């Protein structure tokens, strides 16, 4: 078989074609180095004469193509492409992270806004309190200016001494003549005896002379210090009775005349 293969170049007139073929075969890394093993290259039952070297059911393609293919660099490795679903999944996780950051920022902004509202409310409350305090102070000042100064009345309520207390007790409960004059009021010419003073005892009836003396003292005080005390006017109760009697008689007479007519 090998003799037949070797005689092919002589028959076709190729000359040094066999040596060229052997060189190409030896340069290839993917084919055997020994020309006797060329039958192991390719198996094909459809062989075209004149274009291939045939050994039974095995063939060798065009030597030029084989040599070029052997000398050519290996094809680049195909990089593994990430599945699209995985890309979408990672993108979703990235978006979820962004959404988490947005939620954190929103929570921080809400907390800041709540703090600002609380501070504003506190400032408003303090401002209202200051305003109320200022208003109360102003009203107090105006009230102080409007009110007259308080008069010292301690001089009118001087406590009596022990001697004065003994004298009062003697006038009310002491022994002696009941007709003895104890007090004489010269402006009104009113005399107050021991008998009339005793009406000031508890559960006693007031005497007219004592009442008139008290009223005269009030009248004198109003005349003595008119700026401090009110002016008092008094009249006798008998005058009131007489006036009441005249008015009553006039009314009764008018009614009688009206009925008679």
mmCIF file of N, CA and C in Angstrom, residues 174-246:
data_model
loop_
_atom_site.group_PDB
_atom_site.id
_atom_site.type_symbol
_atom_site.label_atom_id
_atom_site.label_comp_id
_atom_site.label_asym_id
_atom_site.label_seq_id
_atom_site.Cartn_x
_atom_site.Cartn_y
_atom_site.Cartn_z
ATOM 1 N N UNK A 174 -70.006 99.287 137.235
ATOM 2 C CA UNK A 174 -69.601 99.832 138.522
ATOM 3 C C UNK A 174 -70.785 100.290 139.376
ATOM 4 N N UNK A 175 -70.478 100.511 140.682
ATOM 5 C CA UNK A 175 -71.487 101.006 141.611
ATOM 6 C C UNK A 175 -71.487 102.540 141.603
ATOM 7 N N UNK A 176 -72.534 103.090 141.999
ATOM 8 C CA UNK A 176 -72.643 104.541 142.055
ATOM 9 C C UNK A 176 -74.016 104.986 141.597
ATOM 10 N N UNK A 177 -74.224 106.285 141.645
ATOM 11 C CA UNK A 177 -75.513 106.834 141.266
ATOM 12 C C UNK A 177 -75.733 106.673 139.774
ATOM 13 N N UNK A 178 -76.929 106.184 139.413
ATOM 14 C CA UNK A 178 -77.260 105.981 138.002
ATOM 15 C C UNK A 178 -77.513 107.298 137.279
ATOM 16 N N UNK A 179 -77.771 108.352 138.034
ATOM 17 C CA UNK A 179 -78.036 109.645 137.402
ATOM 18 C C UNK A 179 -76.771 110.475 137.207
ATOM 19 N N UNK A 180 -75.659 109.924 137.605
ATOM 20 C CA UNK A 180 -74.407 110.660 137.470
ATOM 21 C C UNK A 180 -74.063 110.816 135.986
ATOM 22 N N UNK A 181 -73.759 112.050 135.589
ATOM 23 C CA UNK A 181 -73.426 112.330 134.188
ATOM 24 C C UNK A 181 -71.972 111.929 133.948
ATOM 25 N N UNK A 182 -71.797 111.014 133.000
ATOM 26 C CA UNK A 182 -70.440 110.547 132.671
ATOM 27 C C UNK A 182 -69.847 111.275 131.474
ATOM 28 N N UNK A 183 -70.697 111.663 130.520
ATOM 29 C CA UNK A 183 -70.211 112.303 129.296
ATOM 30 C C UNK A 183 -71.109 113.497 129.008
ATOM 31 N N UNK A 184 -70.487 114.632 128.607
ATOM 32 C CA UNK A 184 -71.221 115.819 128.195
ATOM 33 C C UNK A 184 -70.650 116.279 126.859
ATOM 34 N N UNK A 185 -71.521 116.255 125.849
ATOM 35 C CA UNK A 185 -71.109 116.697 124.513
ATOM 36 C C UNK A 185 -71.598 118.124 124.345
ATOM 37 N N UNK A 186 -70.690 119.074 124.396
ATOM 38 C CA UNK A 186 -71.065 120.483 124.400
ATOM 39 C C UNK A 186 -71.682 120.945 123.085
ATOM 40 N N UNK A 187 -71.160 120.574 121.900
ATOM 41 C CA UNK A 187 -71.788 121.076 120.656
ATOM 42 C C UNK A 187 -73.256 120.708 120.538
ATOM 43 N N UNK A 188 -73.614 119.534 120.954
ATOM 44 C CA UNK A 188 -75.016 119.111 120.855
ATOM 45 C C UNK A 188 -75.736 119.180 122.196
ATOM 46 N N UNK A 189 -74.976 119.494 123.256
ATOM 47 C CA UNK A 189 -75.544 119.575 124.601
ATOM 48 C C UNK A 189 -76.211 118.256 125.014
ATOM 49 N N UNK A 190 -75.558 117.163 124.710
ATOM 50 C CA UNK A 190 -76.075 115.837 125.056
ATOM 51 C C UNK A 190 -75.335 115.354 126.292
ATOM 52 N N UNK A 191 -76.122 114.937 127.298
ATOM 53 C CA UNK A 191 -75.566 114.381 128.521
ATOM 54 C C UNK A 191 -75.846 112.888 128.562
ATOM 55 N N UNK A 192 -74.807 112.114 128.893
ATOM 56 C CA UNK A 192 -74.926 110.655 128.973
ATOM 57 C C UNK A 192 -74.605 110.262 130.406
ATOM 58 N N UNK A 193 -75.618 109.736 131.094
ATOM 59 C CA UNK A 193 -75.443 109.328 132.480
ATOM 60 C C UNK A 193 -75.039 107.858 132.541
ATOM 61 N N UNK A 194 -74.794 107.403 133.810
ATOM 62 C CA UNK A 194 -74.417 106.005 134.002
ATOM 63 C C UNK A 194 -75.551 105.084 133.573
ATOM 64 N N UNK A 195 -76.772 105.516 133.824
ATOM 65 C CA UNK A 195 -77.926 104.696 133.458
ATOM 66 C C UNK A 195 -77.997 104.495 131.944
ATOM 67 N N UNK A 196 -77.712 105.550 131.187
ATOM 68 C CA UNK A 196 -77.774 105.437 129.729
ATOM 69 C C UNK A 196 -76.603 104.620 129.165
ATOM 70 N N UNK A 197 -75.434 104.682 129.858
ATOM 71 C CA UNK A 197 -74.284 103.895 129.399
ATOM 72 C C UNK A 197 -74.534 102.410 129.613
ATOM 73 N N UNK A 198 -75.275 102.054 130.638
ATOM 74 C CA UNK A 198 -75.507 100.646 130.945
ATOM 75 C C UNK A 198 -76.334 99.940 129.864
ATOM 76 N N UNK A 199 -76.980 100.715 129.021
ATOM 77 C CA UNK A 199 -77.729 100.073 127.924
ATOM 78 C C UNK A 199 -76.807 99.445 126.889
ATOM 79 N N UNK A 200 -75.495 99.723 126.984
ATOM 80 C CA UNK A 200 -74.521 99.114 126.064
ATOM 81 C C UNK A 200 -74.077 97.725 126.520
ATOM 82 N N UNK A 201 -74.633 97.279 127.634
ATOM 83 C CA UNK A 201 -74.310 95.922 128.067
ATOM 84 C C UNK A 201 -74.868 94.910 127.060
ATOM 85 N N UNK A 202 -74.333 93.676 127.041
ATOM 86 C CA UNK A 202 -74.888 92.631 126.158
ATOM 87 C C UNK A 202 -76.361 92.398 126.443
ATOM 88 N N UNK A 203 -77.151 92.242 125.377
ATOM 89 C CA UNK A 203 -78.590 91.983 125.434
ATOM 90 C C UNK A 203 -79.356 93.167 126.006
ATOM 91 N N UNK A 204 -78.768 94.369 125.937
ATOM 92 C CA UNK A 204 -79.463 95.555 126.427
ATOM 93 C C UNK A 204 -80.067 96.350 125.277
ATOM 94 N N UNK A 205 -81.022 97.237 125.647
ATOM 95 C CA UNK A 205 -81.668 98.096 124.654
ATOM 96 C C UNK A 205 -80.907 99.402 124.551
ATOM 97 N N UNK A 206 -80.643 99.816 123.301
ATOM 98 C CA UNK A 206 -79.917 101.058 123.102
ATOM 99 C C UNK A 206 -80.796 102.248 123.484
ATOM 100 N N UNK A 207 -80.143 103.248 124.059
ATOM 101 C CA UNK A 207 -80.823 104.459 124.462
ATOM 102 C C UNK A 207 -80.684 105.502 123.365
ATOM 103 N N UNK A 208 -81.700 106.363 123.218
ATOM 104 C CA UNK A 208 -81.667 107.390 122.177
ATOM 105 C C UNK A 208 -80.533 108.374 122.391
ATOM 106 N N UNK A 209 -80.233 108.691 123.624
ATOM 107 C CA UNK A 209 -79.164 109.642 123.895
ATOM 108 C C UNK A 209 -77.815 109.087 123.454
ATOM 109 N N UNK A 210 -77.611 107.800 123.676
ATOM 110 C CA UNK A 210 -76.343 107.171 123.258
ATOM 111 C C UNK A 210 -76.235 107.159 121.733
ATOM 112 N N UNK A 211 -77.365 106.840 121.072
ATOM 113 C CA UNK A 211 -77.360 106.813 119.601
ATOM 114 C C UNK A 211 -77.112 108.205 119.051
ATOM 115 N N UNK A 212 -77.758 109.215 119.638
ATOM 116 C CA UNK A 212 -77.569 110.581 119.151
ATOM 117 C C UNK A 212 -76.137 111.056 119.371
ATOM 118 N N UNK A 213 -75.544 110.640 120.484
ATOM 119 C CA UNK A 213 -74.158 111.016 120.738
ATOM 120 C C UNK A 213 -73.219 110.381 119.697
ATOM 121 N N UNK A 214 -73.488 109.155 119.373
ATOM 122 C CA UNK A 214 -72.646 108.464 118.369
ATOM 123 C C UNK A 214 -72.772 109.128 116.993
ATOM 124 N N UNK A 215 -73.984 109.518 116.642
ATOM 125 C CA UNK A 215 -74.186 110.190 115.356
ATOM 126 C C UNK A 215 -73.527 111.567 115.339
ATOM 127 N N UNK A 216 -73.570 112.268 116.458
ATOM 128 C CA UNK A 216 -72.915 113.570 116.522
ATOM 129 C C UNK A 216 -71.403 113.434 116.367
ATOM 130 N N UNK A 217 -70.855 112.370 116.923
ATOM 131 C CA UNK A 217 -69.408 112.143 116.767
ATOM 132 C C UNK A 217 -69.046 111.854 115.304
ATOM 133 N N UNK A 218 -69.897 111.101 114.595
ATOM 134 C CA UNK A 218 -69.656 110.845 113.166
ATOM 135 C C UNK A 218 -69.732 112.139 112.361
ATOM 136 N N UNK A 219 -70.707 113.011 112.722
ATOM 137 C CA UNK A 219 -70.843 114.277 112.007
ATOM 138 C C UNK A 219 -69.615 115.156 112.223
ATOM 139 N N UNK A 220 -69.116 115.207 113.439
ATOM 140 C CA UNK A 220 -67.930 116.005 113.723
ATOM 141 C C UNK A 220 -66.700 115.470 112.980
ATOM 142 N N UNK A 221 -66.585 114.175 112.895
ATOM 143 C CA UNK A 221 -65.426 113.605 112.180
ATOM 144 C C UNK A 221 -65.464 113.961 110.693
ATOM 145 N N UNK A 222 -66.652 113.899 110.065
ATOM 146 C CA UNK A 222 -66.765 114.269 108.656
ATOM 147 C C UNK A 222 -66.466 115.731 108.408
ATOM 148 N N UNK A 223 -66.852 116.584 109.335
ATOM 149 C CA UNK A 223 -66.572 118.008 109.180
ATOM 150 C C UNK A 223 -65.109 118.320 109.469
ATOM 151 N N UNK A 224 -64.500 117.555 110.363
ATOM 152 C CA UNK A 224 -63.107 117.814 110.721
ATOM 153 C C UNK A 224 -62.146 117.385 109.607
ATOM 154 N N UNK A 225 -62.399 116.284 108.962
ATOM 155 C CA UNK A 225 -61.531 115.780 107.877
ATOM 156 C C UNK A 225 -62.414 115.378 106.690
ATOM 157 N N UNK A 226 -62.875 116.357 105.908
ATOM 158 C CA UNK A 226 -63.799 116.045 104.801
ATOM 159 C C UNK A 226 -63.153 115.242 103.666
ATOM 160 N N UNK A 227 -61.810 115.334 103.501
ATOM 161 C CA UNK A 227 -61.145 114.585 102.436
ATOM 162 C C UNK A 227 -61.001 113.096 102.759
ATOM 163 N N UNK A 228 -61.046 112.783 103.994
ATOM 164 C CA UNK A 228 -60.844 111.384 104.391
ATOM 165 C C UNK A 228 -62.150 110.681 104.737
ATOM 166 N N UNK A 229 -63.153 111.431 105.148
ATOM 167 C CA UNK A 229 -64.408 110.817 105.584
ATOM 168 C C UNK A 229 -65.567 111.450 104.837
ATOM 169 N N UNK A 230 -66.629 110.675 104.701
ATOM 170 C CA UNK A 230 -67.821 111.152 104.014
ATOM 171 C C UNK A 230 -68.595 112.134 104.900
ATOM 172 N N UNK A 231 -69.288 113.025 104.222
ATOM 173 C CA UNK A 231 -70.124 113.979 104.934
ATOM 174 C C UNK A 231 -71.429 113.298 105.317
ATOM 175 N N UNK A 232 -71.787 113.430 106.585
ATOM 176 C CA UNK A 232 -72.967 112.729 107.107
ATOM 177 C C UNK A 232 -74.099 113.735 107.368
ATOM 178 N N UNK A 233 -75.317 113.256 107.133
ATOM 179 C CA UNK A 233 -76.526 114.053 107.392
ATOM 180 C C UNK A 233 -77.454 113.222 108.266
ATOM 181 N N UNK A 234 -77.991 113.830 109.326
ATOM 182 C CA UNK A 234 -78.868 113.124 110.255
ATOM 183 C C UNK A 234 -80.111 113.973 110.503
ATOM 184 N N UNK A 235 -81.192 113.319 110.878
ATOM 185 C CA UNK A 235 -82.419 114.033 111.260
ATOM 186 C C UNK A 235 -83.095 113.240 112.368
ATOM 187 N N UNK A 236 -83.953 113.918 113.084
ATOM 188 C CA UNK A 236 -84.621 113.326 114.232
ATOM 189 C C UNK A 236 -85.692 112.357 113.776
ATOM 190 N N UNK A 237 -85.847 111.276 114.489
ATOM 191 C CA UNK A 237 -86.851 110.266 114.137
ATOM 192 C C UNK A 237 -88.261 110.800 114.334
ATOM 193 N N UNK A 238 -88.445 111.789 115.200
ATOM 194 C CA UNK A 238 -89.780 112.347 115.374
ATOM 195 C C UNK A 238 -90.227 113.064 114.108
ATOM 196 N N UNK A 239 -89.303 113.705 113.429
ATOM 197 C CA UNK A 239 -89.636 114.348 112.172
ATOM 198 C C UNK A 239 -90.112 113.307 111.153
ATOM 199 N N UNK A 240 -89.517 112.182 111.138
ATOM 200 C CA UNK A 240 -89.926 111.118 110.216
ATOM 201 C C UNK A 240 -91.342 110.643 110.543
ATOM 202 N N UNK A 241 -91.631 110.508 111.840
ATOM 203 C CA UNK A 241 -92.965 110.050 112.224
ATOM 204 C C UNK A 241 -94.024 111.080 111.834
ATOM 205 N N UNK A 242 -93.718 112.355 112.044
ATOM 206 C CA UNK A 242 -94.680 113.393 111.685
ATOM 207 C C UNK A 242 -94.906 113.424 110.183
ATOM 208 N N UNK A 243 -93.838 113.314 109.412
ATOM 209 C CA UNK A 243 -93.965 113.312 107.957
ATOM 210 C C UNK A 243 -94.754 112.106 107.487
ATOM 211 N N UNK A 244 -94.508 110.983 108.070
ATOM 212 C CA UNK A 244 -95.217 109.762 107.680
ATOM 213 C C UNK A 244 -96.710 109.899 108.001
ATOM 214 N N UNK A 245 -97.012 110.526 109.142
ATOM 215 C CA UNK A 245 -98.411 110.697 109.527
ATOM 216 C C UNK A 245 -99.140 111.616 108.557
ATOM 217 N N UNK A 246 -98.481 112.716 108.135
ATOM 218 C CA UNK A 246 -99.111 113.651 107.198
ATOM 219 C C UNK A 246 -99.378 112.968 105.861
#
